[in-house]
């Protein structure tokens, strides 16, 4: 199923999406993490009820608007992007020629940067002049666990969605650690919905980013350097994952710093990201 959060009459609801139409679910739950935590028990009784509403008529909210902790993110995880990043001059402490790392780079974005599709992303012109986009397939943990082996990784994934890992490149470079460049308010658009794991083949999904209609990123998740089971195994080693945790798996080639000169986002730009089966995440930047 595809679960979406939307606002109606001032209330947030979870609905299911089918053929661009949305219906509310019963039992009426508004907290996606609560749904995830209780999904095994509830899945037999969840049903769509009430009127069928066109997706584009609704105010859509982030599927998980207030994650209970930071969003895990993976850097340099597509071959061609690893090359464009290492050659961009924006990588702090880079080892010359080390385009592909031996271990995945993992950082986090604070829960406070989450926004949904249709929300405005702030360019923070007073602190950065180099805001960039990064489309990513994000996985959502269903069953928690620690020391999850690769072979069991998919048992722990509840669903998938799009995340835009918005980045202030100057801050990413200046502060060595990537956190400050990734952490500004509104820098984590996500959604529009979460598709449950049975709905998609995460190892073969097309990703596309358009800026003002111009195609910038086009790739397939089959090109990941560290695959999804490896990421779950690596991140859960000695670290307990909990239901609702989000892991963004990295972005492919075509980000703004891949161009010469770099093409950073400007006020009024619109970024539209789509992934097979996961809908389209669209935000304007101001
Ligand atoms: Mg990223």
mmCIF file of C-alpha atoms and ligand atoms in Angstrom:
data_model
loop_
_atom_site.group_PDB
_atom_site.id
_atom_site.type_symbol
_atom_site.label_atom_id
_atom_site.label_comp_id
_atom_site.label_asym_id
_atom_site.label_seq_id
_atom_site.Cartn_x
_atom_site.Cartn_y
_atom_site.Cartn_z
ATOM 1 C CA UNK A 1 0.000 0.000 0.000
ATOM 2 C CA UNK A 2 0.972 3.613 -0.444
ATOM 3 C CA UNK A 3 0.402 5.581 2.750
ATOM 4 C CA UNK A 4 0.144 9.356 2.596
ATOM 5 C CA UNK A 5 -0.488 12.010 5.256
ATOM 6 C CA UNK A 6 -2.750 14.901 4.383
ATOM 7 C CA UNK A 7 -4.598 17.675 6.133
ATOM 8 C CA UNK A 8 -8.337 18.054 5.983
ATOM 9 C CA UNK A 9 -10.435 20.484 8.010
ATOM 10 C CA UNK A 10 -7.380 21.260 10.094
ATOM 11 C CA UNK A 11 -6.724 17.640 10.962
ATOM 12 C CA UNK A 12 -3.951 15.363 9.780
ATOM 13 C CA UNK A 13 -4.994 11.984 8.464
ATOM 14 C CA UNK A 14 -3.322 9.004 6.880
ATOM 15 C CA UNK A 15 -4.794 7.807 3.628
ATOM 16 C CA UNK A 16 -3.978 5.293 0.930
ATOM 17 C CA UNK A 17 -3.107 6.309 -2.613
ATOM 18 C CA UNK A 18 -4.340 4.418 -5.630
ATOM 19 C CA UNK A 19 -4.359 5.738 -9.210
ATOM 20 C CA UNK A 20 -3.759 9.329 -8.051
ATOM 21 C CA UNK A 21 -6.767 9.159 -5.727
ATOM 22 C CA UNK A 22 -6.656 9.152 -1.936
ATOM 23 C CA UNK A 23 -9.004 7.610 0.595
ATOM 24 C CA UNK A 24 -8.741 7.811 4.367
ATOM 25 C CA UNK A 25 -7.942 4.691 6.355
ATOM 26 C CA UNK A 26 -9.591 3.105 9.303
ATOM 27 C CA UNK A 27 -8.605 2.650 12.019
ATOM 28 C CA UNK A 28 -8.070 6.429 11.918
ATOM 29 C CA UNK A 29 -4.397 6.975 12.714
ATOM 30 C CA UNK A 30 -2.553 10.215 12.052
ATOM 31 C CA UNK A 31 0.936 9.238 13.222
ATOM 32 C CA UNK A 32 2.830 7.217 10.619
ATOM 33 C CA UNK A 33 5.286 5.847 13.174
ATOM 34 C CA UNK A 34 2.378 4.580 15.258
ATOM 35 C CA UNK A 35 1.049 2.876 12.124
ATOM 36 C CA UNK A 36 4.468 1.344 11.427
ATOM 37 C CA UNK A 37 4.893 0.112 15.002
ATOM 38 C CA UNK A 38 1.502 -1.585 14.954
ATOM 39 C CA UNK A 39 1.423 -2.626 11.311
ATOM 40 C CA UNK A 40 1.741 -6.383 11.778
ATOM 41 C CA UNK A 41 -1.215 -6.344 14.144
ATOM 42 C CA UNK A 42 -3.286 -3.862 12.124
ATOM 43 C CA UNK A 43 -2.631 -4.825 8.534
ATOM 44 C CA UNK A 44 -5.536 -7.263 8.358
ATOM 45 C CA UNK A 45 -8.005 -4.612 9.475
ATOM 46 C CA UNK A 46 -6.746 -1.523 7.654
ATOM 47 C CA UNK A 47 -9.222 -0.446 5.006
ATOM 48 C CA UNK A 48 -9.915 2.563 2.845
ATOM 49 C CA UNK A 49 -13.077 4.408 3.767
ATOM 50 C CA UNK A 50 -15.088 7.447 2.683
ATOM 51 C CA UNK A 51 -14.800 9.617 -0.376
ATOM 52 C CA UNK A 52 -12.143 9.210 -3.015
ATOM 53 C CA UNK A 53 -10.183 12.485 -3.268
ATOM 54 C CA UNK A 54 -7.875 13.539 -6.129
ATOM 55 C CA UNK A 55 -4.284 13.561 -4.913
ATOM 56 C CA UNK A 56 -3.662 17.034 -6.336
ATOM 57 C CA UNK A 57 -6.621 18.496 -4.442
ATOM 58 C CA UNK A 58 -5.102 17.729 -1.042
ATOM 59 C CA UNK A 59 -2.634 19.475 1.228
ATOM 60 C CA UNK A 60 -0.047 16.751 1.580
ATOM 61 C CA UNK A 61 2.178 16.624 4.643
ATOM 62 C CA UNK A 62 5.500 14.868 5.175
ATOM 63 C CA UNK A 63 4.848 11.158 5.816
ATOM 64 C CA UNK A 64 6.924 11.367 9.011
ATOM 65 C CA UNK A 65 6.895 15.093 9.852
ATOM 66 C CA UNK A 66 8.635 14.736 13.202
ATOM 67 C CA UNK A 67 10.989 11.763 13.118
ATOM 68 C CA UNK A 68 11.827 10.599 16.628
ATOM 69 C CA UNK A 69 15.494 11.063 15.918
ATOM 70 C CA UNK A 70 17.875 12.152 13.190
ATOM 71 C CA UNK A 71 17.607 10.882 9.645
ATOM 72 C CA UNK A 72 20.504 8.597 8.698
ATOM 73 C CA UNK A 73 22.073 9.477 5.349
ATOM 74 C CA UNK A 74 24.701 7.871 3.156
ATOM 75 C CA UNK A 75 27.146 9.928 1.104
ATOM 76 C CA UNK A 76 28.996 9.115 -2.151
ATOM 77 C CA UNK A 77 27.003 6.012 -2.929
ATOM 78 C CA UNK A 78 26.675 6.098 -6.742
ATOM 79 C CA UNK A 79 29.799 5.689 -8.868
ATOM 80 C CA UNK A 80 29.325 8.643 -11.231
ATOM 81 C CA UNK A 81 28.294 10.940 -8.375
ATOM 82 C CA UNK A 82 31.291 9.891 -6.258
ATOM 83 C CA UNK A 83 33.442 11.029 -9.174
ATOM 84 C CA UNK A 84 31.671 14.375 -9.667
ATOM 85 C CA UNK A 85 31.826 15.073 -5.918
ATOM 86 C CA UNK A 86 35.499 14.181 -5.507
ATOM 87 C CA UNK A 87 36.340 16.432 -8.486
ATOM 88 C CA UNK A 88 34.106 19.331 -7.440
ATOM 89 C CA UNK A 89 36.412 20.852 -4.848
ATOM 90 C CA UNK A 90 33.592 20.750 -2.294
ATOM 91 C CA UNK A 91 34.678 17.603 -0.459
ATOM 92 C CA UNK A 92 36.398 18.316 2.853
ATOM 93 C CA UNK A 93 39.496 16.314 3.663
ATOM 94 C CA UNK A 94 39.293 14.335 0.447
ATOM 95 C CA UNK A 95 42.006 11.826 -0.324
ATOM 96 C CA UNK A 96 43.228 12.575 -3.827
ATOM 97 C CA UNK A 97 41.900 10.024 -6.275
ATOM 98 C CA UNK A 98 39.742 8.253 -3.712
ATOM 99 C CA UNK A 99 36.499 8.382 -5.618
ATOM 100 C CA UNK A 100 35.070 5.218 -4.114
ATOM 101 C CA UNK A 101 35.531 4.698 -0.417
ATOM 102 C CA UNK A 102 36.108 1.356 1.286
ATOM 103 C CA UNK A 103 33.297 2.000 3.751
ATOM 104 C CA UNK A 104 30.111 4.024 3.321
ATOM 105 C CA UNK A 105 30.108 7.602 4.598
ATOM 106 C CA UNK A 106 27.213 7.961 7.041
ATOM 107 C CA UNK A 107 25.955 11.210 8.542
ATOM 108 C CA UNK A 108 22.631 12.488 9.825
ATOM 109 C CA UNK A 109 20.191 15.308 9.262
ATOM 110 C CA UNK A 110 18.273 16.572 12.298
ATOM 111 C CA UNK A 111 14.595 15.702 12.506
ATOM 112 C CA UNK A 112 13.880 19.434 12.587
ATOM 113 C CA UNK A 113 14.650 19.875 8.869
ATOM 114 C CA UNK A 114 11.742 17.804 7.587
ATOM 115 C CA UNK A 115 9.140 19.340 5.278
ATOM 116 C CA UNK A 116 6.671 17.797 2.851
ATOM 117 C CA UNK A 117 5.930 18.075 -0.832
ATOM 118 C CA UNK A 118 4.620 21.521 -1.766
ATOM 119 C CA UNK A 119 6.395 23.171 1.147
ATOM 120 C CA UNK A 120 8.873 25.985 0.554
ATOM 121 C CA UNK A 121 12.535 25.178 1.179
ATOM 122 C CA UNK A 122 14.468 28.121 2.571
ATOM 123 C CA UNK A 123 17.677 29.103 0.772
ATOM 124 C CA UNK A 124 19.072 30.746 3.940
ATOM 125 C CA UNK A 125 20.777 33.466 1.913
ATOM 126 C CA UNK A 126 22.208 34.944 5.119
ATOM 127 C CA UNK A 127 24.288 31.827 5.834
ATOM 128 C CA UNK A 128 24.961 30.140 2.472
ATOM 129 C CA UNK A 129 25.146 30.897 -1.239
ATOM 130 C CA UNK A 130 25.490 27.313 -2.439
ATOM 131 C CA UNK A 131 22.308 25.332 -1.879
ATOM 132 C CA UNK A 132 22.129 22.105 -3.867
ATOM 133 C CA UNK A 133 19.624 19.269 -4.385
ATOM 134 C CA UNK A 134 20.134 15.498 -3.988
ATOM 135 C CA UNK A 135 17.436 12.977 -4.861
ATOM 136 C CA UNK A 136 17.636 9.841 -2.719
ATOM 137 C CA UNK A 137 15.753 6.624 -2.193
ATOM 138 C CA UNK A 138 15.011 6.490 1.532
ATOM 139 C CA UNK A 139 14.077 3.346 3.383
ATOM 140 C CA UNK A 140 11.880 3.329 6.458
ATOM 141 C CA UNK A 141 12.597 0.826 9.198
ATOM 142 C CA UNK A 142 9.660 -1.289 10.381
ATOM 143 C CA UNK A 143 11.079 -3.855 12.748
ATOM 144 C CA UNK A 144 13.853 -2.505 14.938
ATOM 145 C CA UNK A 145 17.032 -4.321 15.697
ATOM 146 C CA UNK A 146 20.758 -4.252 16.284
ATOM 147 C CA UNK A 147 23.505 -6.098 14.405
ATOM 148 C CA UNK A 148 21.156 -6.880 11.530
ATOM 149 C CA UNK A 149 22.973 -9.113 9.011
ATOM 150 C CA UNK A 150 22.665 -8.391 5.295
ATOM 151 C CA UNK A 151 20.627 -11.536 4.777
ATOM 152 C CA UNK A 152 17.953 -10.254 7.171
ATOM 153 C CA UNK A 153 18.046 -6.582 6.205
ATOM 154 C CA UNK A 154 14.897 -6.582 4.095
ATOM 155 C CA UNK A 155 12.923 -8.123 6.983
ATOM 156 C CA UNK A 156 13.465 -4.829 8.820
ATOM 157 C CA UNK A 157 12.378 -2.455 6.065
ATOM 158 C CA UNK A 158 8.763 -1.338 6.156
ATOM 159 C CA UNK A 159 8.727 0.914 3.126
ATOM 160 C CA UNK A 160 10.344 3.426 0.799
ATOM 161 C CA UNK A 161 9.999 7.100 -0.070
ATOM 162 C CA UNK A 162 11.796 9.990 -1.741
ATOM 163 C CA UNK A 163 14.067 12.301 0.257
ATOM 164 C CA UNK A 164 15.748 15.452 -1.042
ATOM 165 C CA UNK A 165 19.032 15.719 0.885
ATOM 166 C CA UNK A 166 19.284 19.491 0.432
ATOM 167 C CA UNK A 167 22.839 20.651 1.056
ATOM 168 C CA UNK A 168 24.666 23.932 1.619
ATOM 169 C CA UNK A 169 27.916 23.041 -0.162
ATOM 170 C CA UNK A 170 30.033 25.795 1.369
ATOM 171 C CA UNK A 171 29.137 24.690 4.897
ATOM 172 C CA UNK A 172 29.556 21.025 4.003
ATOM 173 C CA UNK A 173 33.135 21.791 3.024
ATOM 174 C CA UNK A 174 34.107 24.438 5.568
ATOM 175 C CA UNK A 175 33.118 22.499 8.678
ATOM 176 C CA UNK A 176 34.787 19.179 7.774
ATOM 177 C CA UNK A 177 31.869 17.149 9.083
ATOM 178 C CA UNK A 178 28.896 17.371 6.738
ATOM 179 C CA UNK A 179 26.306 17.972 9.445
ATOM 180 C CA UNK A 180 26.018 21.775 9.343
ATOM 181 C CA UNK A 181 25.736 21.808 5.576
ATOM 182 C CA UNK A 182 22.915 19.293 5.703
ATOM 183 C CA UNK A 183 21.028 20.481 8.768
ATOM 184 C CA UNK A 184 19.428 23.834 7.978
ATOM 185 C CA UNK A 185 15.719 24.244 8.626
ATOM 186 C CA UNK A 186 13.582 22.832 5.760
ATOM 187 C CA UNK A 187 16.563 20.946 4.252
ATOM 188 C CA UNK A 188 14.850 17.552 4.280
ATOM 189 C CA UNK A 189 11.802 17.428 2.004
ATOM 190 C CA UNK A 190 10.315 13.934 1.973
ATOM 191 C CA UNK A 191 7.358 12.126 0.469
ATOM 192 C CA UNK A 192 4.800 12.422 -0.971
ATOM 193 C CA UNK A 193 4.035 8.955 0.392
ATOM 194 C CA UNK A 194 5.659 5.805 1.761
ATOM 195 C CA UNK A 195 5.147 2.692 -0.346
ATOM 196 C CA UNK A 196 5.283 -0.476 1.700
ATOM 197 C CA UNK A 197 8.099 -2.860 0.868
ATOM 198 C CA UNK A 198 5.876 -5.274 -1.052
ATOM 199 C CA UNK A 199 5.040 -2.507 -3.564
ATOM 200 C CA UNK A 200 8.482 -1.797 -5.018
ATOM 201 C CA UNK A 201 11.702 -3.469 -6.110
ATOM 202 C CA UNK A 202 14.188 -1.170 -4.358
ATOM 203 C CA UNK A 203 17.124 -2.501 -6.352
ATOM 204 C CA UNK A 204 15.639 -1.409 -9.665
ATOM 205 C CA UNK A 205 14.017 1.998 -9.355
ATOM 206 C CA UNK A 206 14.423 4.922 -11.722
ATOM 207 C CA UNK A 207 15.196 8.270 -10.099
ATOM 208 C CA UNK A 208 14.781 11.632 -11.794
ATOM 209 C CA UNK A 209 15.327 15.227 -10.690
ATOM 210 C CA UNK A 210 14.154 18.227 -12.671
ATOM 211 C CA UNK A 211 15.005 21.819 -11.810
ATOM 212 C CA UNK A 212 12.497 24.212 -13.391
ATOM 213 C CA UNK A 213 11.583 21.362 -15.743
ATOM 214 C CA UNK A 214 15.166 20.660 -16.853
ATOM 215 C CA UNK A 215 16.366 17.104 -16.222
ATOM 216 C CA UNK A 216 19.408 17.142 -13.921
ATOM 217 C CA UNK A 217 19.593 13.662 -12.376
ATOM 218 C CA UNK A 218 18.528 10.420 -14.022
ATOM 219 C CA UNK A 219 19.696 7.099 -12.598
ATOM 220 C CA UNK A 220 18.651 3.717 -11.295
ATOM 221 C CA UNK A 221 19.131 2.314 -7.814
ATOM 222 C CA UNK A 222 20.903 -0.702 -9.352
ATOM 223 C CA UNK A 223 23.957 1.597 -9.556
ATOM 224 C CA UNK A 224 24.363 1.943 -5.776
ATOM 225 C CA UNK A 225 27.937 1.334 -4.591
ATOM 226 C CA UNK A 226 26.888 -0.021 -1.172
ATOM 227 C CA UNK A 227 23.568 -1.852 -1.578
ATOM 228 C CA UNK A 228 20.625 -1.633 0.777
ATOM 229 C CA UNK A 229 21.429 -4.777 2.819
ATOM 230 C CA UNK A 230 25.003 -3.549 3.291
ATOM 231 C CA UNK A 231 23.780 -0.182 4.524
ATOM 232 C CA UNK A 232 21.391 -1.734 7.052
ATOM 233 C CA UNK A 233 24.112 -4.075 8.291
ATOM 234 C CA UNK A 234 26.657 -1.261 8.587
ATOM 235 C CA UNK A 235 24.393 1.255 10.321
ATOM 236 C CA UNK A 236 22.820 -1.258 12.716
ATOM 237 C CA UNK A 237 26.179 -2.600 13.895
ATOM 238 C CA UNK A 238 26.081 -1.851 17.611
ATOM 239 C CA UNK A 239 23.344 0.750 17.019
ATOM 240 C CA UNK A 240 19.735 -0.234 17.614
ATOM 241 C CA UNK A 241 17.446 0.814 14.788
ATOM 242 C CA UNK A 242 13.862 1.531 15.798
ATOM 243 C CA UNK A 243 10.566 1.597 13.879
ATOM 244 C CA UNK A 244 10.259 4.799 11.867
ATOM 245 C CA UNK A 245 14.002 5.290 11.435
ATOM 246 C CA UNK A 246 14.814 6.673 7.986
ATOM 247 C CA UNK A 247 17.927 5.846 5.966
ATOM 248 C CA UNK A 248 18.569 7.917 2.829
ATOM 249 C CA UNK A 249 20.750 5.862 0.522
ATOM 250 C CA UNK A 250 22.717 8.528 -1.360
ATOM 251 C CA UNK A 251 22.307 10.557 -4.534
ATOM 252 C CA UNK A 252 23.337 9.850 -8.133
ATOM 253 C CA UNK A 253 25.246 12.057 -10.573
ATOM 254 C CA UNK A 254 23.839 15.394 -11.723
ATOM 255 C CA UNK A 255 23.865 17.613 -8.639
ATOM 256 C CA UNK A 256 24.624 21.325 -8.986
ATOM 257 C CA UNK A 257 28.314 21.031 -8.076
ATOM 258 C CA UNK A 258 28.787 18.575 -10.926
ATOM 259 C CA UNK A 259 28.490 21.473 -13.393
ATOM 260 C CA UNK A 260 31.254 23.914 -14.223
ATOM 261 C CA UNK A 261 30.576 26.461 -12.947
ATOM 262 C CA UNK A 262 28.318 24.941 -10.271
ATOM 263 C CA UNK A 263 24.600 25.554 -10.680
ATOM 264 C CA UNK A 264 23.223 26.321 -7.244
ATOM 265 C CA UNK A 265 19.551 26.849 -6.522
ATOM 266 C CA UNK A 266 18.127 30.377 -6.762
ATOM 267 C CA UNK A 267 15.024 31.992 -5.311
ATOM 268 C CA UNK A 268 11.981 30.840 -7.250
ATOM 269 C CA UNK A 269 13.506 27.574 -8.479
ATOM 270 C CA UNK A 270 11.308 24.501 -8.390
ATOM 271 C CA UNK A 271 12.806 21.050 -7.806
ATOM 272 C CA UNK A 272 10.721 18.045 -8.782
ATOM 273 C CA UNK A 273 11.948 14.570 -7.876
ATOM 274 C CA UNK A 274 10.336 11.295 -8.858
ATOM 275 C CA UNK A 275 11.106 7.636 -8.237
ATOM 276 C CA UNK A 276 9.296 4.626 -9.708
ATOM 277 C CA UNK A 277 6.246 3.859 -7.575
ATOM 278 C CA UNK A 278 7.049 6.570 -5.041
ATOM 279 C CA UNK A 279 5.380 9.550 -6.701
ATOM 280 C CA UNK A 280 6.805 13.020 -7.090
ATOM 281 C CA UNK A 281 8.279 15.326 -4.446
ATOM 282 C CA UNK A 282 8.114 18.960 -5.522
ATOM 283 C CA UNK A 283 9.365 22.021 -3.647
ATOM 284 C CA UNK A 284 10.005 25.617 -4.484
ATOM 285 C CA UNK A 285 13.091 27.299 -3.049
ATOM 286 C CA UNK A 286 12.989 30.813 -1.584
HETATM 287 MG MG1 LIG B 1 22.998 12.923 0.063
#
